[in-house]
CSV table of N, CA, C and O in Angstrom, one decimal:
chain,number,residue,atom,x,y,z
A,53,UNK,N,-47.7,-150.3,56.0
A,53,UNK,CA,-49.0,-149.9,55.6
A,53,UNK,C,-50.1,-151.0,56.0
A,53,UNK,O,-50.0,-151.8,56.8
A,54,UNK,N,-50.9,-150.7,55.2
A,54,UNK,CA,-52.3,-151.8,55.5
A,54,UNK,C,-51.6,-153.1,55.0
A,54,UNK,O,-50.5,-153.2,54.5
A,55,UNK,N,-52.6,-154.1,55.2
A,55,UNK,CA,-52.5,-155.6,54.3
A,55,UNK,C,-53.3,-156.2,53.5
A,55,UNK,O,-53.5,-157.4,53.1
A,56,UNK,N,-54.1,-154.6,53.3
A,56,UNK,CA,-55.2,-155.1,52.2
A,56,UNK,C,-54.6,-154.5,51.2
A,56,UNK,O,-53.5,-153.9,51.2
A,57,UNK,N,-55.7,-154.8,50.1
A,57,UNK,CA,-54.8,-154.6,48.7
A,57,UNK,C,-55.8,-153.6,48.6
A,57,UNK,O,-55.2,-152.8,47.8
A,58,UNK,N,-57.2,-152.9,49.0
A,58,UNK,CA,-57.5,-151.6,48.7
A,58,UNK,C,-58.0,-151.0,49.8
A,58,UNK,O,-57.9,-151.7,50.8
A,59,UNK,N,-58.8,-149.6,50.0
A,59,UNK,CA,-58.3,-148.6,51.0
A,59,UNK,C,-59.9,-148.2,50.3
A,59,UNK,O,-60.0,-148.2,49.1
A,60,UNK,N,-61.3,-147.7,51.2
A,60,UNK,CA,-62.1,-147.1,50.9
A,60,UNK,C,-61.3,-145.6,50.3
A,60,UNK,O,-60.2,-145.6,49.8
A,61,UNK,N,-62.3,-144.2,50.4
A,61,UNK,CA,-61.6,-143.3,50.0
A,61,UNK,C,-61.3,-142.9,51.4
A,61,UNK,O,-60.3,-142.2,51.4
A,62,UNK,N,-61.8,-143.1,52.4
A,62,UNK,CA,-62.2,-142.5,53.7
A,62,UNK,C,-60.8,-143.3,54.2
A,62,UNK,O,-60.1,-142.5,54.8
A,63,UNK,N,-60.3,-144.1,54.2
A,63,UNK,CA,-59.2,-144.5,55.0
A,63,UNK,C,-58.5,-144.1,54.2
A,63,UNK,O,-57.8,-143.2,54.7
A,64,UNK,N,-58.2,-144.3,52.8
A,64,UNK,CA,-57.1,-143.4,52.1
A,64,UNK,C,-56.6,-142.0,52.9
A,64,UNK,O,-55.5,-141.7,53.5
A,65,UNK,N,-57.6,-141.6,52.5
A,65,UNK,CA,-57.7,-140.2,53.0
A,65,UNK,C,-56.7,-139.9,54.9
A,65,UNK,O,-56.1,-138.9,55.3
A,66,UNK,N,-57.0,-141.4,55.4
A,66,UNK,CA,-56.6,-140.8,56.8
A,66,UNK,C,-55.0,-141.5,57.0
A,66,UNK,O,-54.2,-141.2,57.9
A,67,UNK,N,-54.8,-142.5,56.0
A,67,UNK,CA,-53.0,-143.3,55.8
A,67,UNK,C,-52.4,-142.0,55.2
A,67,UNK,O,-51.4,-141.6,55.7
A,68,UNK,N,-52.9,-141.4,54.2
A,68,UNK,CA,-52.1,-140.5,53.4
A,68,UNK,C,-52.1,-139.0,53.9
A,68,UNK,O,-51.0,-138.4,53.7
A,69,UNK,N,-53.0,-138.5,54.6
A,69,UNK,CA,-53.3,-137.4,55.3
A,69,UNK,C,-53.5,-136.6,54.2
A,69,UNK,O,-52.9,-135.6,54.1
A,70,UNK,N,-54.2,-136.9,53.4
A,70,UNK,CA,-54.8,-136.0,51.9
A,70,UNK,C,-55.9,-136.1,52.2
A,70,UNK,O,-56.1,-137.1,52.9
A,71,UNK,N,-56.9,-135.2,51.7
A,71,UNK,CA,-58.1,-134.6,52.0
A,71,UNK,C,-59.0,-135.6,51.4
A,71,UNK,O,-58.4,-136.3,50.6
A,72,UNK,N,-60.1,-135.8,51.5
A,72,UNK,CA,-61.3,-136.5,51.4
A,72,UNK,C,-61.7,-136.2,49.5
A,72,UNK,O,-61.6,-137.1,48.7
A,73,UNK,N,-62.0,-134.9,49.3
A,73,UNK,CA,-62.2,-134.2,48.2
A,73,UNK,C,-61.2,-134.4,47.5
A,73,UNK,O,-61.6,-135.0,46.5
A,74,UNK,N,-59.9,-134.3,47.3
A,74,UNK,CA,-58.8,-134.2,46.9
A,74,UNK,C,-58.7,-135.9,46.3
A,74,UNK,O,-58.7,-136.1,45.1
A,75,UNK,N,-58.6,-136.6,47.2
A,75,UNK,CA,-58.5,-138.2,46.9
A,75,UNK,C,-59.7,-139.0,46.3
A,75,UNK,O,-59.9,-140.2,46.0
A,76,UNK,N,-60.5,-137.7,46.2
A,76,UNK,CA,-61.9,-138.1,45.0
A,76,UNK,C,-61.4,-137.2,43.7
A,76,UNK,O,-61.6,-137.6,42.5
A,77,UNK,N,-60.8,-136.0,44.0
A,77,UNK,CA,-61.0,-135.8,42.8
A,77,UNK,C,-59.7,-136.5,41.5
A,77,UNK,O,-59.6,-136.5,40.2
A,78,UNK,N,-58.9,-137.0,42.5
A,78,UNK,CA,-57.5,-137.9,41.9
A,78,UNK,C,-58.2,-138.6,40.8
A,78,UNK,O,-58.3,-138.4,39.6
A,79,UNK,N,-59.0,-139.9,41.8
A,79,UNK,CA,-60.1,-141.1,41.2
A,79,UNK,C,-60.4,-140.7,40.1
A,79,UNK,O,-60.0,-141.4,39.1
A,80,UNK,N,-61.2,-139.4,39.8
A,80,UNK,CA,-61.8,-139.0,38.6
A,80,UNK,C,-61.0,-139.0,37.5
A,80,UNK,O,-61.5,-139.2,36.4
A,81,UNK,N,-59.6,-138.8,37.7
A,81,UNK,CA,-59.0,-138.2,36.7
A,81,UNK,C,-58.6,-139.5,35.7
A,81,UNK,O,-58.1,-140.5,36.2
A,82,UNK,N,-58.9,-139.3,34.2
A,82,UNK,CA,-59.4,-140.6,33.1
A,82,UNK,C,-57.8,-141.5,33.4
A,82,UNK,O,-57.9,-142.7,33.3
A,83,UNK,N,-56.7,-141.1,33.6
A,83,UNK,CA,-55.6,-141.5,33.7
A,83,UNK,C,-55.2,-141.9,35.1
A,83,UNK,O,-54.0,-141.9,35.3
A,84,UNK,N,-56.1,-142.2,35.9
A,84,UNK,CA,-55.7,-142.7,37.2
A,84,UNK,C,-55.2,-144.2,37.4
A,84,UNK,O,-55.8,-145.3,37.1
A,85,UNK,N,-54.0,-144.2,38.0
A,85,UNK,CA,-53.8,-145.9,37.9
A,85,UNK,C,-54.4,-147.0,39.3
A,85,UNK,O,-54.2,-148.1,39.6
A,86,UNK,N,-55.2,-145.9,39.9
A,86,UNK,CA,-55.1,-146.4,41.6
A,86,UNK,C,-56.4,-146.6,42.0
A,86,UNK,O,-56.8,-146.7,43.1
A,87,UNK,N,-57.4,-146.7,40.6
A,87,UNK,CA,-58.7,-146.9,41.2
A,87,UNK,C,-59.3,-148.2,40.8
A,87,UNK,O,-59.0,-148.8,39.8
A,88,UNK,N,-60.1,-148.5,41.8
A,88,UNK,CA,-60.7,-149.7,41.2
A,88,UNK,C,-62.2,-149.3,41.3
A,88,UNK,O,-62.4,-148.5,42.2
A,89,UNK,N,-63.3,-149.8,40.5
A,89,UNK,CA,-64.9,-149.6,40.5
A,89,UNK,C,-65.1,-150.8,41.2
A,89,UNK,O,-64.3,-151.7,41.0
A,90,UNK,N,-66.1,-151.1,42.0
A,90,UNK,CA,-66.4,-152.2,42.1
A,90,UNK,C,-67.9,-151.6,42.7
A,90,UNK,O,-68.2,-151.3,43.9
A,91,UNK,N,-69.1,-151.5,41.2
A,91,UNK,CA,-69.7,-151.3,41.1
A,91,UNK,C,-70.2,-149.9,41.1
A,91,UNK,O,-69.8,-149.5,40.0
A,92,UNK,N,-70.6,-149.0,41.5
A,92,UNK,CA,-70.4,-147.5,41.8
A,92,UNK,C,-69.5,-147.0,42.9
A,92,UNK,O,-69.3,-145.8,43.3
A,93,UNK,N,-69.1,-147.8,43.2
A,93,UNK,CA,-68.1,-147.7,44.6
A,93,UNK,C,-66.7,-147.6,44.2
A,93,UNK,O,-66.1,-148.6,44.0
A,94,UNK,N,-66.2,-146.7,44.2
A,94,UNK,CA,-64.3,-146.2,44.4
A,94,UNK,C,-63.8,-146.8,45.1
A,94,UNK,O,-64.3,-146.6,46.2
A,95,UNK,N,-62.6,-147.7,45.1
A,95,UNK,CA,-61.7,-148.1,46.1
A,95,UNK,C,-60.5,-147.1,45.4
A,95,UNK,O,-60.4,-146.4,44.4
A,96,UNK,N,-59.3,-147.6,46.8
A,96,UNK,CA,-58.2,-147.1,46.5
A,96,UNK,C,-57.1,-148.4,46.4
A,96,UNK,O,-56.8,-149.1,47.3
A,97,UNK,N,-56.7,-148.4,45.4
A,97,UNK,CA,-55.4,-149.8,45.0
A,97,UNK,C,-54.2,-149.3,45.9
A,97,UNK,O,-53.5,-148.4,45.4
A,98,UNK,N,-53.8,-149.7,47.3
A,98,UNK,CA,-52.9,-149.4,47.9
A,98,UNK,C,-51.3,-149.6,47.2
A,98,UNK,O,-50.5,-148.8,47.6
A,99,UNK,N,-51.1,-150.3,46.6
A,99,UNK,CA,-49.4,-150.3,45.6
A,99,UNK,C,-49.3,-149.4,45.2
A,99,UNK,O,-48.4,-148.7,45.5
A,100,UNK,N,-50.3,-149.0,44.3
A,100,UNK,CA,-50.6,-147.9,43.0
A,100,UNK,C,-50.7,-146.5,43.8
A,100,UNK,O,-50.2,-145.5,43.4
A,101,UNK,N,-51.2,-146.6,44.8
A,101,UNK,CA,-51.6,-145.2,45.2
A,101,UNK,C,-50.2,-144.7,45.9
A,101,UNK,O,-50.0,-143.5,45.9
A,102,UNK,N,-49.4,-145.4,46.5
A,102,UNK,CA,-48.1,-145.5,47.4
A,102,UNK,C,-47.1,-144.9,46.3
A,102,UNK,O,-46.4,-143.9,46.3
A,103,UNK,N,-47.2,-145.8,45.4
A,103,UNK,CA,-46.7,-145.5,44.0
A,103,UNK,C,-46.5,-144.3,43.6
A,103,UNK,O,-45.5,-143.7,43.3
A,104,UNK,N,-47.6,-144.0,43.8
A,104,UNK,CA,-48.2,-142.5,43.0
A,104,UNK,C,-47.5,-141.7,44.0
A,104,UNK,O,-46.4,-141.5,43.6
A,105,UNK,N,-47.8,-141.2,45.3
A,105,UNK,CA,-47.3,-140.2,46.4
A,105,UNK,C,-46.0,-140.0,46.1
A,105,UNK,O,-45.4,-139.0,46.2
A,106,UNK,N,-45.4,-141.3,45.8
A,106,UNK,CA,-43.9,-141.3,46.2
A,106,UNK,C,-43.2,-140.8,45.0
A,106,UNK,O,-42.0,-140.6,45.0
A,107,UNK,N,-43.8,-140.5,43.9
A,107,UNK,CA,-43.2,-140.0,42.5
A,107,UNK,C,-43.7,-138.6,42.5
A,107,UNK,O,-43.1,-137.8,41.7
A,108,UNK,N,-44.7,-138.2,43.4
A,108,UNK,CA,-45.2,-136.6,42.9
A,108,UNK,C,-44.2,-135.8,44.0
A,108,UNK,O,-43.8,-136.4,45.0
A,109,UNK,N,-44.0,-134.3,43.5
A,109,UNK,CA,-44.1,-133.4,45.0
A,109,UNK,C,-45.1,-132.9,45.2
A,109,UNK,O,-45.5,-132.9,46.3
A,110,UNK,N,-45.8,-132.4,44.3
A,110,UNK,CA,-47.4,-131.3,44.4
A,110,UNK,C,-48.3,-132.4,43.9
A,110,UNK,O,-48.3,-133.2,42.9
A,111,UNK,N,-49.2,-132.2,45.1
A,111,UNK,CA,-50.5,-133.4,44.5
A,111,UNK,C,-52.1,-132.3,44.7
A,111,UNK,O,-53.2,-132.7,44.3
């Protein structure tokens, strides 16, 4: 993967091949472990989010 530790939503979106919309509306959800704020701005926590894919089937 990358060697950063977070991922705009826009490269998220292009490592994971999940939709733009989709990988925003993840973020929102109050129980998300893969987001970070850094100010009004969404990042994606690349561990957490790898994390995440690899435990779901339906996302």
């Amino acid at each position: 993967m990358y060697l950063k530790m977070t991922l705009a939503i826009r490269k998220a979106a292009e490592y994971s091949n999940i939709g733009i919309n989709k990988i925003d509306s993840m973020l929102k959800q109050p129980n998300c472990t893969f987001v970070l704020y850094v100010g009004t701005r969404k990042l994606v926590k690349c561990r957490e989010f790898e994390e995440y894919i690899h435990t779901k089937l339906v996302i």
